[in-house]
Coordinates of C-alpha atoms in Angstrom, one line a residue:
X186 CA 0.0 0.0 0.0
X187 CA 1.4 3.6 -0.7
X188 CA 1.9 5.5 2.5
X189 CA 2.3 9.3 2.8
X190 CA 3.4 11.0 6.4
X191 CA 0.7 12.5 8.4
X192 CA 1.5 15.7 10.0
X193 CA -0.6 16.2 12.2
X194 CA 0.7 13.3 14.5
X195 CA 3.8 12.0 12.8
X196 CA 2.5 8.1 11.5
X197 CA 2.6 6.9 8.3
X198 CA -1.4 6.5 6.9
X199 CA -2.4 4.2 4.1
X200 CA -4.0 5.3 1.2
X201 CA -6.8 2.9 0.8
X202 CA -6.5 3.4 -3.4
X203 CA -3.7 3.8 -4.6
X204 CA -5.4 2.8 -8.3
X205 CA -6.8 6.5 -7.8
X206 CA -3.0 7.5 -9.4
X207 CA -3.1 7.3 -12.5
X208 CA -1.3 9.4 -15.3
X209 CA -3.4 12.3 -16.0
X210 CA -3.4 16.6 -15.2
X211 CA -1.6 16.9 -11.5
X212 CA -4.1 19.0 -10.0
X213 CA -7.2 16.5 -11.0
X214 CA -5.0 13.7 -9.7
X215 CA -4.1 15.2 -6.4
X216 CA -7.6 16.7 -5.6
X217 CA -9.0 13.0 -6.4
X218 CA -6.5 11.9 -3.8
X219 CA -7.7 14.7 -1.2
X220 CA -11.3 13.7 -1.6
X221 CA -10.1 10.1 -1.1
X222 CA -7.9 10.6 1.8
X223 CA -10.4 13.2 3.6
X224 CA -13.4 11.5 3.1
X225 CA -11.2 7.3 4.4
X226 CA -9.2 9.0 7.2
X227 CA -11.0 11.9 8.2
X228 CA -14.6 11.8 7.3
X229 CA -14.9 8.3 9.5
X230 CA -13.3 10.1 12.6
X231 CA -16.0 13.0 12.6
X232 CA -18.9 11.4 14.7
X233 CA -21.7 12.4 15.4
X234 CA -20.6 14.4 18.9
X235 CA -22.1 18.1 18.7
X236 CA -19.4 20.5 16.9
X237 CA -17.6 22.9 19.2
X238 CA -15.9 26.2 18.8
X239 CA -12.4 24.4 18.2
X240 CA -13.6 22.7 14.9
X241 CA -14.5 25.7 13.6
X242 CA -11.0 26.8 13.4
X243 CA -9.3 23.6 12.6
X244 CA -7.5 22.5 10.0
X245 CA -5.5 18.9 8.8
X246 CA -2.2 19.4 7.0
X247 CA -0.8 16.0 5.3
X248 CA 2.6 16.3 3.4
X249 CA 2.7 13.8 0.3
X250 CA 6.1 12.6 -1.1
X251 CA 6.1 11.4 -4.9
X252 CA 8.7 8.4 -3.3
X253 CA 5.4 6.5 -2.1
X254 CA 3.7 5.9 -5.6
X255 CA 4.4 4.3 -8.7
X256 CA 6.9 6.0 -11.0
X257 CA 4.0 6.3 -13.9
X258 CA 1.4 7.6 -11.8
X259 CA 1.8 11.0 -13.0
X260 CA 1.1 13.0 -9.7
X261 CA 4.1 15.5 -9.1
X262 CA 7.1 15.0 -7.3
X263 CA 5.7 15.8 -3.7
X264 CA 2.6 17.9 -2.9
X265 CA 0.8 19.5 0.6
X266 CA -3.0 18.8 1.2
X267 CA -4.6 21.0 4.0
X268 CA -8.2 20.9 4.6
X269 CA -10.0 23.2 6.8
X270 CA -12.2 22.7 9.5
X271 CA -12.9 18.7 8.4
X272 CA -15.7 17.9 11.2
X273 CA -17.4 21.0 10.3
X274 CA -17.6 20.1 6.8
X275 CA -18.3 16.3 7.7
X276 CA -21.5 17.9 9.6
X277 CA -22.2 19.7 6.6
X278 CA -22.6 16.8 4.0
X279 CA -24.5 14.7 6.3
X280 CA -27.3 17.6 7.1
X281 CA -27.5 18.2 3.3
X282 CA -27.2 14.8 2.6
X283 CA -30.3 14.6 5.0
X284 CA -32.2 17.4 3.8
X285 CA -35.8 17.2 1.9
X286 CA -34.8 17.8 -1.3
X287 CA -36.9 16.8 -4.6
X288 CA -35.6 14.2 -6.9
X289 CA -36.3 13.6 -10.4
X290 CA -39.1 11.5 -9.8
X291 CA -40.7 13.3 -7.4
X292 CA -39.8 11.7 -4.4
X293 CA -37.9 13.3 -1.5
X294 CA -34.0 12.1 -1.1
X295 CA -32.5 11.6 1.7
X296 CA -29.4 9.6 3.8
X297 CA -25.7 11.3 3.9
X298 CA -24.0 12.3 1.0
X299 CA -20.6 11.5 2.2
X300 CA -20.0 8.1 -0.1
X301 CA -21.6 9.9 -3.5
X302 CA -19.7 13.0 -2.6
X303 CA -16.2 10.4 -2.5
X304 CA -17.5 8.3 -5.3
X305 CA -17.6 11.3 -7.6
X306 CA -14.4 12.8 -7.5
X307 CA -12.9 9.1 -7.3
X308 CA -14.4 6.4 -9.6
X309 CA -13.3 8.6 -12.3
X310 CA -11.3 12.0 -13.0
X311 CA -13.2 15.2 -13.3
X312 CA -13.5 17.3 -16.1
X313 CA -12.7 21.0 -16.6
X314 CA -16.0 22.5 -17.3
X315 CA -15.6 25.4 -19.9
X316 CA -19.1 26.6 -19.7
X317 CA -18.7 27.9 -15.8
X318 CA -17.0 31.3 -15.5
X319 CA -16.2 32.3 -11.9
X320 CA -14.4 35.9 -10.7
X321 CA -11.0 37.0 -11.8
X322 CA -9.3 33.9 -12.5
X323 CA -11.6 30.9 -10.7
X324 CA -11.9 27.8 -12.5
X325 CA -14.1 24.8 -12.4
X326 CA -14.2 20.7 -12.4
X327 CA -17.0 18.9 -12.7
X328 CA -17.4 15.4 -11.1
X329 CA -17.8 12.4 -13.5
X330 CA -21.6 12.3 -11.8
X331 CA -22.5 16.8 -12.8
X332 CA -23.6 16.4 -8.5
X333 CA -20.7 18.4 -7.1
X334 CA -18.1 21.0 -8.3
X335 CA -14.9 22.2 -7.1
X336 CA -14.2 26.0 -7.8
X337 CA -10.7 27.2 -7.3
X338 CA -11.0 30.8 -5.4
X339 CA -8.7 33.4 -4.1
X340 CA -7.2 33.6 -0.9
X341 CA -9.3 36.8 0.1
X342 CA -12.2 34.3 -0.5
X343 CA -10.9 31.5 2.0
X344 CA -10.8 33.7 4.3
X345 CA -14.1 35.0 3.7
X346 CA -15.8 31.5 4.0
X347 CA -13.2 30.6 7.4
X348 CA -14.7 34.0 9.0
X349 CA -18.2 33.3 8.2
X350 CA -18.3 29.4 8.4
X351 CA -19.7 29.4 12.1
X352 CA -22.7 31.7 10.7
X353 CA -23.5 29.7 8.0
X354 CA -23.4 26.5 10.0
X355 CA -25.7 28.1 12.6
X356 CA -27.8 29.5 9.3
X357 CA -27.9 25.9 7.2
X358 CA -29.3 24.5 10.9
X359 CA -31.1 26.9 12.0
X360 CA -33.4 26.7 8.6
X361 CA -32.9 22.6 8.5
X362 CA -30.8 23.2 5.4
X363 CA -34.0 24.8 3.6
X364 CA -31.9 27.4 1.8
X365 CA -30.8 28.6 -1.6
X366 CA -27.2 29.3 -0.8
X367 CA -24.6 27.2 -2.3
X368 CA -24.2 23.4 -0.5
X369 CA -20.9 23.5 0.5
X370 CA -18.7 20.4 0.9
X371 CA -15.5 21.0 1.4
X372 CA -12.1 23.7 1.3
X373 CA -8.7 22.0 0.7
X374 CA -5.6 24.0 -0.2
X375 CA -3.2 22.2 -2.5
X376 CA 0.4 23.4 -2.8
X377 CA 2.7 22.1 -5.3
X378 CA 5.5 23.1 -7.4
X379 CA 5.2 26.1 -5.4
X380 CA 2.1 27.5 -6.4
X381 CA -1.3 27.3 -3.6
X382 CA -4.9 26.3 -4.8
X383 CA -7.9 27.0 -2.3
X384 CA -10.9 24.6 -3.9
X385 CA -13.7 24.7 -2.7
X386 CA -16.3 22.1 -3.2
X387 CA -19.7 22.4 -3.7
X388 CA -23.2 20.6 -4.9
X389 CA -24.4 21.5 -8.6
X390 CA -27.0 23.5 -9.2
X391 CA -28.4 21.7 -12.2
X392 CA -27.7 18.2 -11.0
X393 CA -31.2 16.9 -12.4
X394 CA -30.3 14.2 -14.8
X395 CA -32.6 16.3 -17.9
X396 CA -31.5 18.8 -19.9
X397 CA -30.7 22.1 -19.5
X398 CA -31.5 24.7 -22.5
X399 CA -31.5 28.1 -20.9
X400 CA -29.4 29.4 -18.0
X401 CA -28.9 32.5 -16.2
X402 CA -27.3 34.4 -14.1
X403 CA -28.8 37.1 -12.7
X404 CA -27.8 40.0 -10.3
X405 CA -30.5 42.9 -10.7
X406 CA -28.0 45.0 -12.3
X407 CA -28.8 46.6 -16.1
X408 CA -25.4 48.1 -16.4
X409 CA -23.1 45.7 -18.3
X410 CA -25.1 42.6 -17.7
X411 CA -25.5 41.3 -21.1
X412 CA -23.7 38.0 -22.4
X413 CA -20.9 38.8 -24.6
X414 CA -19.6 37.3 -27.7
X415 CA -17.2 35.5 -25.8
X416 CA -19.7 34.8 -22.9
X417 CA -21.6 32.7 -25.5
X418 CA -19.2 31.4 -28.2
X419 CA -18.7 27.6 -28.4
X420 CA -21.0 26.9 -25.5
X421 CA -23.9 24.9 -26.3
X422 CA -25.8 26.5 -23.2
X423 CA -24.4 30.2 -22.8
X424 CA -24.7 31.5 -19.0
X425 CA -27.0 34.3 -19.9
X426 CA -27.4 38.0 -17.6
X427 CA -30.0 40.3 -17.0
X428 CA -30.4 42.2 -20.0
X429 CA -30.6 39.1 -21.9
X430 CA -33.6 37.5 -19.5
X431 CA -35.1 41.2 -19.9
X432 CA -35.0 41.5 -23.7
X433 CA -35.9 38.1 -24.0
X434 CA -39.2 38.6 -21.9
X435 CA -38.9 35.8 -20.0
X436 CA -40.0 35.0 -17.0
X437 CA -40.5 31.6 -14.1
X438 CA -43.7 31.1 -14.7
X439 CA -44.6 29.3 -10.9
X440 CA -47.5 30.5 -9.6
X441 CA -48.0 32.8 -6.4
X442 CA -47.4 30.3 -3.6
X443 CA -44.1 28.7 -5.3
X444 CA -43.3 32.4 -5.6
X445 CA -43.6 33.3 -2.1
X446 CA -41.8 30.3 -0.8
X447 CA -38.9 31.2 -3.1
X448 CA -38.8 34.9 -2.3
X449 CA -39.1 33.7 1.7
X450 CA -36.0 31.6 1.1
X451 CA -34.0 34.8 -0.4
X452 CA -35.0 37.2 1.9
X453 CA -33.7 34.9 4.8
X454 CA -31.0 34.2 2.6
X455 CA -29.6 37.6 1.7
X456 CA -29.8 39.0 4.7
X457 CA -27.4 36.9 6.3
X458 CA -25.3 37.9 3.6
X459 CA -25.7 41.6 4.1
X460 CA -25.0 40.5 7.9
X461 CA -21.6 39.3 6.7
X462 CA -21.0 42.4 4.2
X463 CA -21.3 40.1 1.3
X464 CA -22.2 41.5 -2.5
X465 CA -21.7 40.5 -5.6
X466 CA -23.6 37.3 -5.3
X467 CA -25.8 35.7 -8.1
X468 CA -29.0 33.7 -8.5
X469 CA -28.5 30.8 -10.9
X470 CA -31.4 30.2 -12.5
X471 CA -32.1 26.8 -14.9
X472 CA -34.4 25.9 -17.2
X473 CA -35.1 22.1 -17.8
X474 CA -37.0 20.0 -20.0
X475 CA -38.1 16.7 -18.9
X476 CA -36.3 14.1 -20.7
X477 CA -39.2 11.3 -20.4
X478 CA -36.2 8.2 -21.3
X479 CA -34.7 6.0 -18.9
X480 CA -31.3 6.4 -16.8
X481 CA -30.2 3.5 -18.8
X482 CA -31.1 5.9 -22.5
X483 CA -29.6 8.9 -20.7
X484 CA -26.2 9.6 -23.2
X485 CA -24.5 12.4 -21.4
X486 CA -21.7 13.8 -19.6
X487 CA -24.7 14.3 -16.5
X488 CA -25.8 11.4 -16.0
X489 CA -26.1 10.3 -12.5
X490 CA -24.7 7.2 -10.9
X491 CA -27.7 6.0 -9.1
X492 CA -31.3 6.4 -8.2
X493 CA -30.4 7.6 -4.4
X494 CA -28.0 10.0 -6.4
X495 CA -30.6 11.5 -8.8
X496 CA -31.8 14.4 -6.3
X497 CA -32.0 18.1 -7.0
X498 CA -29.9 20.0 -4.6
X499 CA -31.3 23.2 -5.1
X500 CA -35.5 24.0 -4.5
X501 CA -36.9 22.3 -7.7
X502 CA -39.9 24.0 -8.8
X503 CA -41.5 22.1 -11.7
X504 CA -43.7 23.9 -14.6
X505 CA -46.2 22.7 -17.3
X506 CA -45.3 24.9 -20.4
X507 CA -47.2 27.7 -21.6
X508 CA -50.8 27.5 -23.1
X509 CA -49.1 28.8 -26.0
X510 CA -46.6 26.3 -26.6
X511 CA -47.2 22.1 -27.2
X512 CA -48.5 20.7 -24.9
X513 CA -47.1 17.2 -23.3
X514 CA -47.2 14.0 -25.3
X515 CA -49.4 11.4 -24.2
X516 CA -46.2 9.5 -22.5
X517 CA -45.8 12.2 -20.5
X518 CA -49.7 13.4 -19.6
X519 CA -50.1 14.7 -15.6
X520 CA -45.9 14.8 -15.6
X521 CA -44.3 18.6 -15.8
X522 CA -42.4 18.7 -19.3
X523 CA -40.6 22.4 -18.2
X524 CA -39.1 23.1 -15.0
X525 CA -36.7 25.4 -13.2
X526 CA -33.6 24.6 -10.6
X527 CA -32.5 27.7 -8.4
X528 CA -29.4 28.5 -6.1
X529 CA -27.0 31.2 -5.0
X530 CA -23.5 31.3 -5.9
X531 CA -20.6 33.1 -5.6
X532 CA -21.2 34.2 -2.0
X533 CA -17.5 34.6 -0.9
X534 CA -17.4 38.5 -2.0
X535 CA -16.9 40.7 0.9
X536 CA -16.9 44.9 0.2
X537 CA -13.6 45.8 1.4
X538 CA -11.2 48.2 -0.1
X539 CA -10.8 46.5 -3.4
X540 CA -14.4 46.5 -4.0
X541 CA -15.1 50.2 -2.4
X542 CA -12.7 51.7 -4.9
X543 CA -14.1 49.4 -7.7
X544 CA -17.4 51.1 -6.8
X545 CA -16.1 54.5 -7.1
X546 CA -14.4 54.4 -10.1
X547 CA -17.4 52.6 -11.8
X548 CA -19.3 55.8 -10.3
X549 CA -17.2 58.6 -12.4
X550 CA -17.4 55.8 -15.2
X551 CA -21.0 55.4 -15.3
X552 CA -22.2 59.2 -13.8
X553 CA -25.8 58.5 -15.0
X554 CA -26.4 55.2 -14.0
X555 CA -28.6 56.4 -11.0
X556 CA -31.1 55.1 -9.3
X557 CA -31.4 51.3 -7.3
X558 CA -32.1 49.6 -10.6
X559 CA -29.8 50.8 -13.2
X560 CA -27.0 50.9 -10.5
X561 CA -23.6 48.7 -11.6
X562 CA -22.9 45.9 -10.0
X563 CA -20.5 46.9 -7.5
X564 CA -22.5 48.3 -4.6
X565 CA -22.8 48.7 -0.7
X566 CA -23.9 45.4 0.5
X567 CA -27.4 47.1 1.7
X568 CA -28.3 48.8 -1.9
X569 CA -26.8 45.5 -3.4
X570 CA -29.4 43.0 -1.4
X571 CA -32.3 45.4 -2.0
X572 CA -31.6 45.5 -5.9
X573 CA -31.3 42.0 -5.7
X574 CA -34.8 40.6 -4.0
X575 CA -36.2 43.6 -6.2
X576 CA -34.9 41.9 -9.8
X577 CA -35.8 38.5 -8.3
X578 CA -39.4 39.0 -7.3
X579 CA -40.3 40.6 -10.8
X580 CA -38.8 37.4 -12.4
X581 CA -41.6 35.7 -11.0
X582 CA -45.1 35.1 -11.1

């Protein structure tokens, strides 16, 4: 068995697969060995004991020597893996794992989602997904499975999520995980070859197993919110803005209770951002058609593993089309054939200096841009949360 030296106590651990190295890009490799390593050694030594204030502050550090694996396994010559606050996050998959979420068929899921969460980053190598664009430099995988992503972000962002993680804990309980803010798994910090990655892993958004044929991301701002050429080019589903959901009159068609509920969620939601000075977040919005074929017919880079697996992770809310557009065929009569999934992302922004002097030079850029609506993006975190419930409500009806 390969063996790598732990640390935090001095031993020598075992990695339980070692067939998890094998020659492919360093940093896929090595964050497939994380999830591995977290979720055999560490995961299984996070019981169920109440978290205290220490967890929220600590970390695991493991030191990983290229000596202990096979020449041609292609992972570099030596690497650090550091993981932060690993009970917390181990509390964190089981409650979502545990949360009363919709699946695909209707029915609610349920159990932890610890061994899907390994399974996915493990059974086979990610994938860097092109069509997800984060800030500045961020970059995306995507598990085997489309549940989960991992999202490199910068180290101002780390410590965003570090200083807010007891909140969010206390917010994810204290609503029984009924939220729209991002399911968060995990936060590693790789270092090798000199250079530090923070990833931080999280569910998807449009893990439904059907297709996806609009998306958007939407912030409530009309200044510079339209998808550009390069937004859109040789991506078969474009992330779309604002000003594209507002010229193309759409609209979630979900009815006045659905509505409420959602705007309920994002009220509660936002505010514990503005709490934590947060802006620049987003609501991801997808629409879905109901692919009425079996798992087994399914040919595509989403399908899911298994039938526990197949859950939304976001609120599902499921939509008959339009009176002006075909109705469902007879195979699918009394089933939805349209429907939307929903989540917050990019929640790690704080409004410090870099974004208060980003805000004032976009005010002598854009002088007559006034008013809450047709405000750029980059805003106080009070005016930014108002704009935002305000662009969200009229999306609905």
């Amino acid at each position: 068995m390969d063996k790598h030296t732990d640390k935090r106590n001095g031993s020598q651990c075992t990695c339980s697969d070692p067939e998890l190295c094998v020659t492919a890009k360093q940093l896929k490799l090595v964050m497939s060995w994380s999830v591995n390593y977290s979720l055999s050694q560490l995961d299984s030594s996070a019981k169920e004991e109440a978290l205290v204030a220490e967890d929220f502050i600590g970390v695991h550090k493991v030191t990983v020597s290229m000596e202990h694996f096979r020449v041609s396994c292609g992972m570099p010559a030596s690497f650090q893996f550091k993981e932060y606050c690993p009970r917390v996050f181990a509390h964190l998959r089981r409650e979502f794992g545990s949360s009363n979420v919709y699946s695909v068929d209707g029915r609610d899921g349920g159990g932890s989602c610890s061994e899907d969460f390994r399974a996915a980053w493990t059974v086979q190598l990610p994938a860097w997904d092109s069509d997800s664009r984060g800030h500045s430099s961020s970059r995306f995988l995507r598990s085997a499975d489309g549940a989960f992503f991992a999202k490199t972000i910068e180290r101002s962002e780390a410590g965003a999520l570090k200083r807010m993680l007891s909140s969010y804990w206390n917010h994810v309980t204290d609503c029984q995980t009924d939220t729209l803010l991002p399911q968060l798994m995990a936060l590693y910090r790789i270092t090798m070859s000199g250079s530090k990655f923070y990833i931080l892993f999280m569910r998807s958004v449009f893990n439904s197993g059907h297709p996806l044929i609009r998306k958007y991301d939407l912030k409530g701002s009309r200044v510079a919110r339209r998808a550009t050429t390069a937004d859109t080019a040789g991506h078969a589903v474009p992330t779309l803005k604002d000003l594209d959901f507002i010229r193309a009159a759409d609209c979630l068609n979900v009815g006045p209770e659905v509505k409420s509920a959602i705007m309920e969620r994002l009220r509660r939601d936002v505010a514990f951002l503005e709490r934590h000075n947060i802006m620049d977040y987003s609501l991801l919005v997808g629409v879905h058609e109901w692919a009425d074929v079996s798992k087994e017919d399914r040919q595509t880079d989403y399908q899911l593993p298994s039938a526990e697996a197949q859950q939304f992770n976001r609120f599902l809310i499921k939509q008959h089309l339009p009176s002006n557009v075909a109705e469902p065929s007879p195979s699918s009569a009394g089933r939805p054939t349209r429907f939307y999934s929903i989540g917050m992302i990019d929640i790690l922004t704080d409004y410090g200096l870099v974004k208060r002097a980003a805000c004032a030079c976009k005010r002598m850029r854009y002088p007559a841009t006034g008013g809450v609506d047709n405000a750029f993006s980059t805003v106080p975190p009070g005016q930014y949360a108002k704009r935002f419930l305000s662009f969200a409500d009229s999306c609905m009806q």
